[in-house]
Short mmCIF file of C-alpha atoms and ligand atoms in Angstrom, two decimals:
data_model
loop_
_atom_site.label_atom_id
_atom_site.label_comp_id
_atom_site.label_asym_id
_atom_site.label_seq_id
_atom_site.Cartn_x
_atom_site.Cartn_y
_atom_site.Cartn_z
CA UNK A 1 -19.82 211.94 -264.24
CA UNK A 2 -18.70 211.30 -267.82
CA UNK A 3 -21.35 210.74 -270.45
CA UNK A 4 -19.37 208.25 -272.53
CA UNK A 5 -16.66 206.11 -271.03
CA UNK A 6 -14.58 203.26 -272.37
CA UNK A 7 -12.65 201.24 -269.87
CA UNK A 8 -10.11 198.73 -271.17
CA UNK A 9 -12.09 198.29 -274.40
CA UNK A 10 -10.99 195.30 -276.49
CA UNK A 11 -12.22 194.33 -279.94
CA UNK A 12 -10.89 191.20 -281.63
CA UNK A 13 -11.95 190.03 -285.09
CA UNK A 14 -11.51 186.54 -286.51
CA UNK A 15 -10.03 183.39 -285.04
CA UNK A 16 -6.72 181.51 -284.86
CA UNK A 17 -4.16 182.76 -287.34
CA UNK A 18 -6.64 185.29 -288.74
CA UNK A 19 -7.09 187.03 -285.40
CA UNK A 20 -6.91 190.83 -285.55
CA UNK A 21 -6.75 192.66 -282.24
CA UNK A 22 -8.18 195.88 -283.60
CA UNK A 23 -8.63 197.62 -280.22
CA UNK A 24 -6.37 196.66 -277.32
CA UNK A 25 -7.40 198.07 -273.99
CA UNK A 26 -8.57 201.56 -274.90
CA UNK A 27 -9.80 203.79 -272.06
CA UNK A 28 -11.13 207.34 -272.12
CA UNK A 29 -13.88 209.46 -270.63
CA UNK A 30 -15.92 212.08 -272.42
CA UNK A 31 -17.87 214.65 -270.42
CA UNK A 32 -21.36 215.83 -271.37
CA UNK A 33 -21.09 218.63 -273.93
CA UNK A 34 -17.48 217.86 -274.75
CA UNK A 35 -16.07 217.19 -278.21
CA UNK A 36 -13.49 214.42 -278.08
CA UNK A 37 -11.23 213.47 -280.98
CA UNK A 38 -9.65 210.17 -282.01
CA UNK A 39 -6.75 210.40 -284.46
CA UNK A 40 -4.23 207.90 -285.77
CA UNK A 41 -3.00 206.24 -288.92
CA UNK A 42 -5.15 204.03 -291.13
CA UNK A 43 -5.93 200.71 -289.46
CA UNK A 44 -5.14 201.95 -285.94
CA UNK A 45 -8.63 201.06 -284.70
CA UNK A 46 -10.38 204.45 -284.66
CA UNK A 47 -13.56 203.40 -286.48
CA UNK A 48 -13.66 200.16 -284.53
CA UNK A 49 -13.83 202.10 -281.25
CA UNK A 50 -16.90 204.02 -282.47
CA UNK A 51 -18.44 200.88 -283.93
CA UNK A 52 -17.92 198.98 -280.68
CA UNK A 53 -19.60 201.78 -278.71
CA UNK A 54 -22.71 201.67 -280.86
CA UNK A 55 -22.92 197.89 -281.16
CA UNK A 56 -21.59 197.44 -284.71
CA UNK A 57 -18.38 195.68 -283.60
CA UNK A 58 -18.17 192.98 -280.93
CA UNK A 59 -16.70 193.95 -277.56
CA UNK A 60 -14.40 191.18 -276.38
CA UNK A 61 -13.17 192.86 -273.22
CA UNK A 62 -13.58 195.93 -271.07
CA UNK A 63 -16.63 198.09 -270.75
CA UNK A 64 -18.54 200.88 -272.44
CA UNK A 65 -20.70 203.06 -270.21
CA UNK A 66 -23.19 205.73 -271.16
CA UNK A 67 -24.03 208.09 -268.35
CA UNK A 68 -22.52 205.61 -265.92
CA UNK A 69 -24.57 202.59 -267.05
CA UNK A 70 -22.89 199.69 -268.90
CA UNK A 71 -24.40 199.21 -272.38
CA UNK A 72 -26.50 196.13 -273.17
CA UNK A 73 -25.78 193.80 -276.08
CA UNK A 74 -27.67 194.13 -278.35
CA UNK A 75 -28.07 197.85 -277.69
CA UNK A 76 -31.50 198.91 -276.53
CA UNK A 77 -33.85 201.22 -278.46
CA UNK A 78 -33.21 203.73 -275.67
CA UNK A 79 -29.47 203.58 -276.43
CA UNK A 80 -30.07 204.56 -280.07
CA UNK A 81 -32.31 207.42 -279.02
CA UNK A 82 -29.38 208.73 -277.05
CA UNK A 83 -26.38 207.77 -279.21
CA UNK A 84 -26.26 208.05 -282.99
CA UNK A 85 -23.49 207.57 -285.54
CA UNK A 86 -22.62 209.46 -288.73
CA UNK A 87 -20.48 207.55 -291.21
CA UNK A 88 -17.68 208.67 -293.47
CA UNK A 89 -19.27 208.09 -296.83
CA UNK A 90 -22.65 209.75 -297.44
CA UNK A 91 -22.84 207.89 -300.76
CA UNK A 92 -22.80 204.50 -299.06
CA UNK A 93 -24.78 205.41 -295.95
CA UNK A 94 -27.99 206.54 -297.69
CA UNK A 95 -30.14 203.95 -299.47
CA UNK A 96 -30.20 204.93 -303.18
CA UNK A 97 -33.93 204.29 -303.58
CA UNK A 98 -35.08 205.99 -300.39
CA UNK A 99 -36.15 209.62 -300.49
CA UNK A 100 -34.94 212.03 -297.83
CA UNK A 101 -38.46 211.80 -296.40
CA UNK A 102 -38.16 208.03 -296.02
CA UNK A 103 -34.66 208.28 -294.53
CA UNK A 104 -35.89 210.71 -291.89
CA UNK A 105 -39.27 209.16 -291.15
CA UNK A 106 -37.91 205.64 -290.57
CA UNK A 107 -36.26 206.30 -287.19
CA UNK A 108 -39.34 208.26 -286.10
CA UNK A 109 -41.58 205.30 -286.94
CA UNK A 110 -39.29 202.81 -285.21
CA UNK A 111 -39.26 204.89 -282.05
CA UNK A 112 -42.97 205.63 -282.18
CA UNK A 113 -42.92 209.41 -282.66
CA UNK A 114 -46.23 210.99 -283.64
CA UNK A 115 -45.26 214.50 -284.80
CA UNK A 116 -43.46 213.24 -287.91
CA UNK A 117 -44.18 216.22 -290.21
CA UNK A 118 -42.92 218.81 -287.76
CA UNK A 119 -39.83 216.83 -286.87
CA UNK A 120 -38.82 216.27 -290.49
CA UNK A 121 -39.27 219.96 -291.31
CA UNK A 122 -37.31 220.93 -288.20
CA UNK A 123 -34.50 218.46 -288.94
CA UNK A 124 -34.14 219.69 -292.54
CA UNK A 125 -34.06 223.29 -291.39
CA UNK A 126 -31.56 222.50 -288.64
CA UNK A 127 -29.05 221.18 -291.16
CA UNK A 128 -29.59 224.10 -293.52
CA UNK A 129 -31.43 222.20 -296.26
CA UNK A 130 -35.05 223.24 -295.83
CA UNK A 131 -38.16 221.28 -296.74
CA UNK A 132 -37.62 221.64 -300.50
CA UNK A 133 -35.24 218.68 -300.22
CA UNK A 134 -37.76 216.39 -298.57
CA UNK A 135 -38.75 214.28 -301.57
CA UNK A 136 -35.38 214.08 -303.29
CA UNK A 137 -33.42 210.87 -303.80
CA UNK A 138 -29.73 210.68 -302.85
CA UNK A 139 -28.62 210.91 -306.52
CA UNK A 140 -30.34 214.30 -306.68
CA UNK A 141 -28.11 215.65 -303.90
CA UNK A 142 -24.49 216.82 -303.77
CA UNK A 143 -22.04 215.09 -301.43
CA UNK A 144 -22.34 217.89 -298.88
CA UNK A 145 -26.14 217.80 -299.06
CA UNK A 146 -26.10 214.03 -298.55
CA UNK A 147 -23.95 214.38 -295.47
CA UNK A 148 -26.39 217.02 -294.17
CA UNK A 149 -29.19 214.46 -294.64
CA UNK A 150 -27.12 211.86 -292.75
CA UNK A 151 -26.62 214.39 -289.94
CA UNK A 152 -30.36 215.19 -289.94
CA UNK A 153 -31.11 211.47 -289.67
CA UNK A 154 -28.72 211.15 -286.72
CA UNK A 155 -30.24 214.17 -284.97
CA UNK A 156 -33.92 213.53 -285.60
CA UNK A 157 -34.36 211.48 -282.41
CA UNK A 158 -32.66 214.25 -280.42
CA UNK A 159 -29.75 212.15 -279.14
CA UNK A 160 -27.19 213.60 -276.75
CA UNK A 161 -24.16 211.86 -278.28
CA UNK A 162 -23.00 211.80 -281.91
CA UNK A 163 -20.30 209.36 -283.01
CA UNK A 164 -18.75 210.97 -286.09
CA UNK A 165 -16.50 208.76 -288.20
CA UNK A 166 -14.55 210.97 -290.61
CA UNK A 167 -17.75 212.90 -291.32
CA UNK A 168 -16.17 215.19 -293.90
CA UNK A 169 -13.30 213.27 -295.43
CA UNK A 170 -15.35 212.27 -298.50
CA UNK A 171 -16.15 215.93 -299.23
CA UNK A 172 -14.34 218.69 -301.12
CA UNK A 173 -12.30 221.01 -298.92
CA UNK A 174 -14.73 223.95 -299.19
CA UNK A 175 -17.76 221.76 -298.41
CA UNK A 176 -15.80 220.12 -295.61
CA UNK A 177 -15.52 223.45 -293.78
CA UNK A 178 -19.25 224.10 -294.21
CA UNK A 179 -20.22 220.73 -292.73
CA UNK A 180 -17.73 221.09 -289.86
CA UNK A 181 -19.12 224.53 -289.05
CA UNK A 182 -22.64 223.09 -289.12
CA UNK A 183 -21.59 220.35 -286.67
CA UNK A 184 -19.89 222.89 -284.42
CA UNK A 185 -22.96 225.07 -284.46
CA UNK A 186 -25.35 222.19 -283.71
CA UNK A 187 -23.22 221.12 -280.78
CA UNK A 188 -23.24 224.60 -279.30
CA UNK A 189 -26.99 225.04 -279.79
CA UNK A 190 -28.00 221.64 -278.46
CA UNK A 191 -25.30 220.89 -275.93
CA UNK A 192 -24.36 217.76 -277.88
CA UNK A 193 -21.43 215.51 -277.04
CA UNK A 194 -19.20 214.43 -279.94
CA UNK A 195 -16.73 211.63 -280.47
CA UNK A 196 -15.02 212.57 -283.71
CA UNK A 197 -12.68 210.30 -285.64
CA UNK A 198 -10.40 211.95 -288.14
CA UNK A 199 -7.00 211.38 -289.67
CA UNK A 200 -6.82 215.15 -290.15
CA UNK A 201 -5.21 216.90 -287.19
CA UNK A 202 -6.42 220.30 -288.37
CA UNK A 203 -10.02 219.08 -288.26
CA UNK A 204 -9.57 217.70 -284.75
CA UNK A 205 -7.78 220.85 -283.57
CA UNK A 206 -10.71 222.88 -284.86
CA UNK A 207 -13.48 220.66 -283.51
CA UNK A 208 -12.26 218.96 -280.33
CA UNK A 209 -11.21 220.05 -276.87
CA UNK A 210 -9.33 216.84 -276.14
CA UNK A 211 -8.16 213.92 -278.20
CA UNK A 212 -6.44 210.57 -278.10
CA UNK A 213 -3.87 209.35 -280.57
CA UNK A 214 -4.15 205.68 -281.52
CA UNK A 215 -1.64 203.31 -283.05
CA UNK A 216 -2.04 199.55 -283.56
CA UNK A 217 -5.18 199.46 -281.45
CA UNK A 218 -3.58 201.22 -278.47
CA UNK A 219 -3.85 204.74 -277.11
CA UNK A 220 -0.43 206.29 -277.56
CA UNK A 221 -1.20 209.67 -276.05
CA UNK A 222 -4.00 211.86 -274.77
CA UNK A 223 -3.74 215.56 -275.56
CA UNK A 224 -5.65 218.78 -275.10
CA UNK A 225 -6.39 221.05 -278.05
CA UNK A 226 -4.02 223.60 -276.64
CA UNK A 227 -1.19 221.04 -276.50
CA UNK A 228 -1.93 220.18 -280.13
CA UNK A 229 -1.92 223.85 -281.10
CA UNK A 230 1.45 224.30 -279.44
CA UNK A 231 2.69 221.03 -280.95
CA UNK A 232 3.44 219.96 -277.39
CA UNK A 233 3.17 216.21 -277.95
CA UNK A 234 5.14 213.97 -275.61
CA UNK A 235 5.28 210.79 -277.65
CA UNK A 236 7.47 210.35 -280.73
CA UNK A 237 4.59 208.79 -282.64
CA UNK A 238 2.40 211.86 -282.12
CA UNK A 239 5.28 214.15 -283.09
CA UNK A 240 5.71 212.16 -286.31
CA UNK A 241 1.99 212.42 -286.95
CA UNK A 242 2.16 216.20 -286.48
CA UNK A 243 5.09 216.41 -288.87
CA UNK A 244 3.50 214.06 -291.38
CA UNK A 245 0.27 216.01 -291.66
CA UNK A 246 1.70 218.15 -294.41
CA UNK A 247 0.30 221.64 -294.50
CA UNK A 248 -1.00 221.26 -290.95
CA UNK A 249 -1.40 224.77 -289.67
CA UNK A 250 -2.46 224.76 -286.07
CA UNK A 251 -5.12 227.41 -285.55
CA UNK A 252 -3.76 230.31 -283.53
CA UNK A 253 -4.38 229.69 -279.84
CA UNK A 254 -7.27 231.77 -278.52
N1 ATP B 301 -15.13 193.50 -289.54
C1 ATP B 301 -13.81 193.32 -289.48
N2 ATP B 301 -13.26 192.08 -289.61
C2 ATP B 301 -11.92 191.90 -289.52
N3 ATP B 301 -11.03 192.88 -289.32
C3 ATP B 301 -11.52 194.13 -289.18
C4 ATP B 301 -12.91 194.42 -289.27
N4 ATP B 301 -13.09 195.75 -289.09
C5 ATP B 301 -11.85 196.27 -288.91
N5 ATP B 301 -10.90 195.29 -288.97
C6 ATP B 301 -9.44 195.48 -288.80
O1 ATP B 301 -9.26 196.18 -287.58
C7 ATP B 301 -8.17 197.12 -287.71
C8 ATP B 301 -8.67 198.51 -287.33
O2 ATP B 301 -9.60 198.95 -288.33
P1 ATP B 301 -10.36 200.33 -288.25
O3 ATP B 301 -11.34 200.36 -289.36
O4 ATP B 301 -10.86 200.55 -286.88
O5 ATP B 301 -9.17 201.36 -288.53
P2 ATP B 301 -9.20 202.94 -288.69
O6 ATP B 301 -8.24 203.50 -287.69
O7 ATP B 301 -10.59 203.43 -288.66
O8 ATP B 301 -8.58 203.13 -290.16
P3 ATP B 301 -8.96 204.19 -291.33
O9 ATP B 301 -8.28 205.49 -290.95
O10 ATP B 301 -8.33 203.59 -292.55
O11 ATP B 301 -10.45 204.30 -291.42
C9 ATP B 301 -7.67 196.99 -289.13
O12 ATP B 301 -6.55 196.15 -289.12
C10 ATP B 301 -8.83 196.36 -289.86
O13 ATP B 301 -8.38 195.60 -290.95
MG1 MG B 302 -11.87 204.27 -290.10
#
């Protein structure tokens, strides 16, 4: 059975003439342990799909299921133990006046965990920061370090699914690779399931086994990594996207 499934997902914002149909009948299934990519141009609805899954955007049609069970609105505490999101901008997603300690202890308090000290130390070590960073404020961290804190926050409740919305696009290229490798490593070690949004086909080719291509709120095409590596897209839109990603070097097929 798939761990995350969207079936005819619809998200509509606004009313009357201001209506935006951001997601128009999107369906896909992600197996446990899989890394699944969502690519497409700006405004195609990628972030909205992730936001709808985790309850940050209203679902106006279709269904989201986790492990076969339809999600509740609002999402339950249990849902957030199991599914966590990492946002694009680590500058905006961390409260400027909260220390790393506060950022990491908050979810533990909300979910009633007792072994706070151990979990914080473990989470900081897991993301390669170590406990020396525990009492720093966001302004005392680099962009890459902030995103590591955001990843630690997402992982501290030991979820099985991470929704990753352009997790490295705000970072320098060299730091981007470090954070992607960290995510790859964490997935392998913990058997995590990823839904990764990126406009960067190279990132998705590196990180994901399968992907969908979105345009105007619709799924244009579903591809495997190997099809992407061989540039074997069927749809003209995907072919254009492959051509348009200048400098896109598909990793050599393994
Ligand atoms: N809260 C909102 N209210 C109204 N419209 C919204 C809202 N959130 C998103 N939209 C609209 O929904 C559409 C899809 O937006 P979304 O953020 O999902 O795109 P995206 O594919 O993630 O783009 P990008 O690559 O630029 O991040 C856009 O037209 C956007 O303007
Ligand atoms: Mg987006």
